[in-house]
Amino acid sequence: MKQFLLIAFCAASLTSVAPVVDAAQIKRACLASDRSAATRDRCSCIQRVANQALTRSDQKTVAKWFTDPHQAQELKMSQSSRDDALWDRYQNFGQMAQAICS
């Protein structure tokens, strides 16, 4: 019984820690970019906006665009309704980030 409780506790701990490890993808990508305007404060602000405007899955996708902008172009040109919806959320995020974090 003790072993079961220990396993259950560890599993619960991992599920509660996993989102923290996965968080701030946009901020990390922003800071790693070679953009001169990518300051710690600005990237933190952009991450806060991303947390409001994008799902975690969206953030994972968008963070990849910092190193490979061509992926964004491919998504934009896609004919899929799912990709169109992500592009709309991304544009909304960009407008919000520009207004709040500039």
Coordinates of N, CA and C in Angstrom, one line a residue, residues 2-101:
K2 N 2.0 1.2 0.8 CA 2.8 2.4 0.8 C 3.5 2.7 -0.5
Q3 N 3.8 1.6 -1.2 CA 4.4 1.8 -2.6 C 3.4 2.4 -3.5
F4 N 2.1 2.0 -3.4 CA 1.1 2.5 -4.3 C 0.9 4.0 -4.0
L5 N 0.9 4.4 -2.7 CA 0.8 5.8 -2.3 C 2.0 6.6 -2.8
L6 N 3.2 6.1 -2.7 CA 4.4 6.8 -3.2 C 4.3 7.0 -4.7
I7 N 3.9 6.0 -5.4 CA 3.8 6.1 -6.9 C 2.7 7.1 -7.2
A8 N 1.6 7.1 -6.5 CA 0.5 8.1 -6.8 C 1.0 9.5 -6.5
F9 N 1.7 9.6 -5.4 CA 2.2 11.0 -5.0 C 3.2 11.5 -6.1
C10 N 4.1 10.6 -6.6 CA 5.1 11.0 -7.6 C 4.4 11.3 -8.9
A11 N 3.4 10.6 -9.3 CA 2.7 10.9 -10.5 C 1.9 12.2 -10.4
A12 N 1.3 12.5 -9.3 CA 0.6 13.7 -9.1 C 1.6 14.9 -9.1
S13 N 2.8 14.7 -8.5 CA 3.8 15.7 -8.5 C 4.3 16.0 -9.9
L14 N 4.5 15.0 -10.7 CA 5.0 15.2 -12.0 C 4.0 16.0 -12.9
T15 N 2.7 15.7 -12.7 CA 1.7 16.3 -13.5 C 1.5 17.8 -13.0
S16 N 1.8 18.1 -11.8 CA 1.7 19.5 -11.3 C 2.9 20.3 -11.7
V17 N 4.1 19.6 -11.9 CA 5.3 20.3 -12.3 C 5.4 20.4 -13.8
A18 N 4.9 19.5 -14.5 CA 5.1 19.5 -16.0 C 4.7 20.8 -16.7
P19 N 3.6 21.4 -16.3 CA 3.2 22.7 -17.0 C 4.2 23.8 -16.7
V20 N 4.8 23.8 -15.5 CA 5.8 24.8 -15.2 C 7.0 24.7 -16.1
V21 N 7.5 23.4 -16.3 CA 8.6 23.2 -17.1 C 8.3 23.6 -18.5
D22 N 7.1 23.4 -19.0 CA 6.7 23.7 -20.3 C 6.3 25.2 -20.5
A23 N 6.2 25.9 -19.5 CA 5.7 27.3 -19.5 C 6.9 28.2 -20.1
A24 N 6.5 29.4 -20.5 CA 7.4 30.4 -21.0 C 8.1 30.1 -22.2
Q25 N 7.5 29.3 -23.1 CA 8.2 29.0 -24.4 C 8.4 30.2 -25.2
I26 N 7.4 31.1 -25.3 CA 7.5 32.3 -26.1 C 8.7 33.2 -25.5
K27 N 8.7 33.3 -24.2 CA 9.7 34.2 -23.6 C 11.1 33.6 -23.9
R28 N 11.3 32.3 -23.7 CA 12.6 31.7 -24.0 C 13.0 31.9 -25.5
A29 N 12.1 31.7 -26.4 CA 12.3 31.9 -27.8 C 12.7 33.3 -28.1
C30 N 11.9 34.2 -27.5 CA 12.2 35.7 -27.7 C 13.6 36.1 -27.2
L31 N 14.0 35.6 -26.0 CA 15.3 35.9 -25.5 C 16.4 35.3 -26.3
A32 N 16.1 34.1 -26.9 CA 17.2 33.5 -27.7 C 17.3 34.1 -29.1
S33 N 16.3 34.9 -29.5 CA 16.4 35.4 -30.8 C 17.5 36.5 -30.9
D34 N 17.8 36.8 -32.1 CA 18.9 37.8 -32.3 C 18.4 39.2 -32.5
R35 N 17.1 39.4 -32.1 CA 16.5 40.8 -32.2 C 17.0 41.7 -31.1
S36 N 17.4 42.9 -31.5 CA 18.0 43.9 -30.5 C 16.9 44.3 -29.5
A37 N 15.6 44.3 -29.9 CA 14.6 44.7 -29.0 C 14.1 43.6 -28.0
A38 N 14.8 42.4 -28.1 CA 14.4 41.3 -27.2 C 15.0 41.4 -25.8
T39 N 14.5 42.3 -25.1 CA 15.0 42.5 -23.7 C 14.2 41.6 -22.8
R40 N 14.7 41.3 -21.6 CA 14.1 40.4 -20.6 C 12.7 41.0 -20.3
D41 N 12.6 42.3 -20.1 CA 11.3 42.9 -19.7 C 10.3 42.7 -20.9
R42 N 10.7 43.0 -22.1 CA 9.8 42.9 -23.2 C 9.4 41.5 -23.5
C43 N 10.3 40.6 -23.4 CA 10.0 39.1 -23.7 C 9.1 38.6 -22.6
S44 N 9.3 39.1 -21.3 CA 8.3 38.7 -20.3 C 6.9 39.2 -20.5
C45 N 6.9 40.4 -21.0 CA 5.6 41.0 -21.3 C 4.9 40.2 -22.5
I46 N 5.7 39.9 -23.5 CA 5.1 39.2 -24.6 C 4.6 37.8 -24.1
Q47 N 5.3 37.2 -23.2 CA 4.9 35.9 -22.7 C 3.6 36.0 -21.9
R48 N 3.4 37.1 -21.1 CA 2.2 37.3 -20.4 C 1.0 37.5 -21.4
V49 N 1.2 38.2 -22.5 CA 0.2 38.3 -23.5 C -0.1 37.0 -24.1
A50 N 0.9 36.2 -24.4 CA 0.7 34.9 -25.0 C -0.1 34.0 -24.1
N51 N 0.2 34.1 -22.8 CA -0.6 33.3 -21.8 C -2.1 33.6 -21.9
Q52 N -2.4 34.8 -22.3 CA -3.8 35.3 -22.4 C -4.4 34.9 -23.7
A53 N -3.6 35.0 -24.8 CA -4.2 35.0 -26.1 C -4.0 33.6 -26.8
L54 N -3.1 32.8 -26.4 CA -2.7 31.6 -27.0 C -2.8 30.4 -26.1
T55 N -3.2 29.3 -26.6 CA -3.2 28.0 -25.8 C -1.7 27.6 -25.7
R56 N -1.5 26.7 -24.8 CA -0.1 26.1 -24.6 C 0.4 25.5 -25.9
S57 N -0.5 24.8 -26.6 CA -0.2 24.2 -27.9 C 0.2 25.3 -28.9
D58 N -0.6 26.3 -29.0 CA -0.3 27.5 -29.9 C 1.1 28.0 -29.5
Q59 N 1.3 28.2 -28.2 CA 2.6 28.8 -27.8 C 3.8 27.9 -28.3
K60 N 3.6 26.6 -28.2 CA 4.7 25.7 -28.6 C 4.9 25.9 -30.1
T61 N 3.9 26.0 -30.9 CA 4.0 26.2 -32.3 C 4.7 27.5 -32.6
V62 N 4.1 28.6 -32.0 CA 4.6 30.0 -32.3 C 6.1 30.1 -31.9
A63 N 6.5 29.5 -30.8 CA 7.8 29.6 -30.3 C 8.8 29.1 -31.4
K64 N 8.4 28.1 -32.1 CA 9.3 27.6 -33.2 C 9.5 28.6 -34.3
W65 N 8.5 29.5 -34.5 CA 8.6 30.4 -35.6 C 9.7 31.4 -35.3
F66 N 10.2 31.6 -34.1 CA 11.3 32.5 -33.8 C 12.6 32.1 -34.5
T67 N 12.8 30.7 -34.6 CA 14.0 30.2 -35.2 C 13.7 29.8 -36.7
D68 N 12.5 29.6 -37.1 CA 12.2 29.2 -38.4 C 10.9 29.9 -38.9
P69 N 11.0 31.2 -39.3 CA 9.8 32.0 -39.7 C 9.1 31.4 -40.9
H70 N 9.8 30.6 -41.6 CA 9.1 30.0 -42.8 C 8.0 29.1 -42.4
Q71 N 8.1 28.5 -41.2 CA 6.9 27.7 -40.7 C 5.7 28.5 -40.6
A72 N 5.8 29.7 -40.1 CA 4.7 30.6 -40.0 C 4.1 30.9 -41.4
Q73 N 4.9 31.1 -42.3 CA 4.4 31.4 -43.7 C 3.7 30.2 -44.3
E74 N 4.2 29.0 -44.0 CA 3.5 27.8 -44.4 C 2.2 27.7 -43.8
L75 N 2.1 28.0 -42.5 CA 0.8 27.9 -41.8 C -0.2 28.9 -42.4
K76 N 0.3 30.1 -42.6 CA -0.5 31.2 -43.2 C -1.1 30.8 -44.5
M77 N -0.3 30.1 -45.3 CA -0.8 29.8 -46.7 C -1.6 28.5 -46.7
S78 N -1.7 27.8 -45.6 CA -2.4 26.6 -45.5 C -3.9 26.8 -45.8
Q79 N -4.6 25.8 -46.3 CA -6.0 25.9 -46.6 C -6.8 25.2 -45.5
S80 N -6.2 24.8 -44.4 CA -6.9 24.1 -43.3 C -7.6 25.1 -42.4
S81 N -8.8 24.8 -42.0 CA -9.5 25.7 -41.1 C -8.8 25.7 -39.7
R82 N -8.2 24.7 -39.3 CA -7.5 24.6 -38.0 C -6.3 25.6 -38.1
D83 N -5.6 25.6 -39.2 CA -4.4 26.5 -39.4 C -4.9 28.0 -39.5
D84 N -6.0 28.2 -40.2 CA -6.6 29.5 -40.3 C -7.0 30.1 -38.9
A85 N -7.5 29.2 -38.0 CA -7.9 29.6 -36.7 C -6.7 30.0 -35.9
L86 N -5.6 29.2 -36.0 CA -4.3 29.5 -35.3 C -3.8 30.8 -35.8
W87 N -3.8 31.0 -37.1 CA -3.3 32.2 -37.7 C -4.1 33.5 -37.1
D88 N -5.4 33.3 -37.0 CA -6.2 34.4 -36.5 C -5.8 34.7 -35.0
R89 N -5.6 33.6 -34.2 CA -5.2 33.8 -32.8 C -3.8 34.4 -32.8
Y90 N -3.0 34.0 -33.6 CA -1.6 34.6 -33.7 C -1.6 36.1 -34.0
Q91 N -2.4 36.4 -35.0 CA -2.5 37.9 -35.4 C -3.1 38.7 -34.2
N92 N -4.1 38.2 -33.5 CA -4.7 38.8 -32.4 C -3.6 39.0 -31.3
F93 N -2.8 37.9 -31.0 CA -1.7 37.9 -30.1 C -0.7 39.0 -30.4
G94 N -0.3 39.1 -31.7 CA 0.6 40.0 -32.1 C 0.2 41.5 -31.9
Q95 N -1.1 41.7 -32.2 CA -1.6 43.1 -32.0 C -1.7 43.4 -30.6
M96 N -2.1 42.5 -29.7 CA -2.1 42.7 -28.3 C -0.7 43.0 -27.7
A97 N 0.2 42.1 -28.1 CA 1.6 42.3 -27.7 C 2.2 43.6 -28.1
Q98 N 1.9 44.0 -29.3 CA 2.5 45.3 -29.8 C 1.9 46.5 -29.0
A99 N 0.6 46.4 -28.7 CA -0.1 47.5 -28.0 C 0.4 47.5 -26.5
I100 N 0.6 46.4 -25.9 CA 0.9 46.3 -24.5 C 2.4 46.4 -24.2
C101 N 3.2 45.8 -25.0 CA 4.6 45.6 -24.7 C 5.5 46.6 -25.4

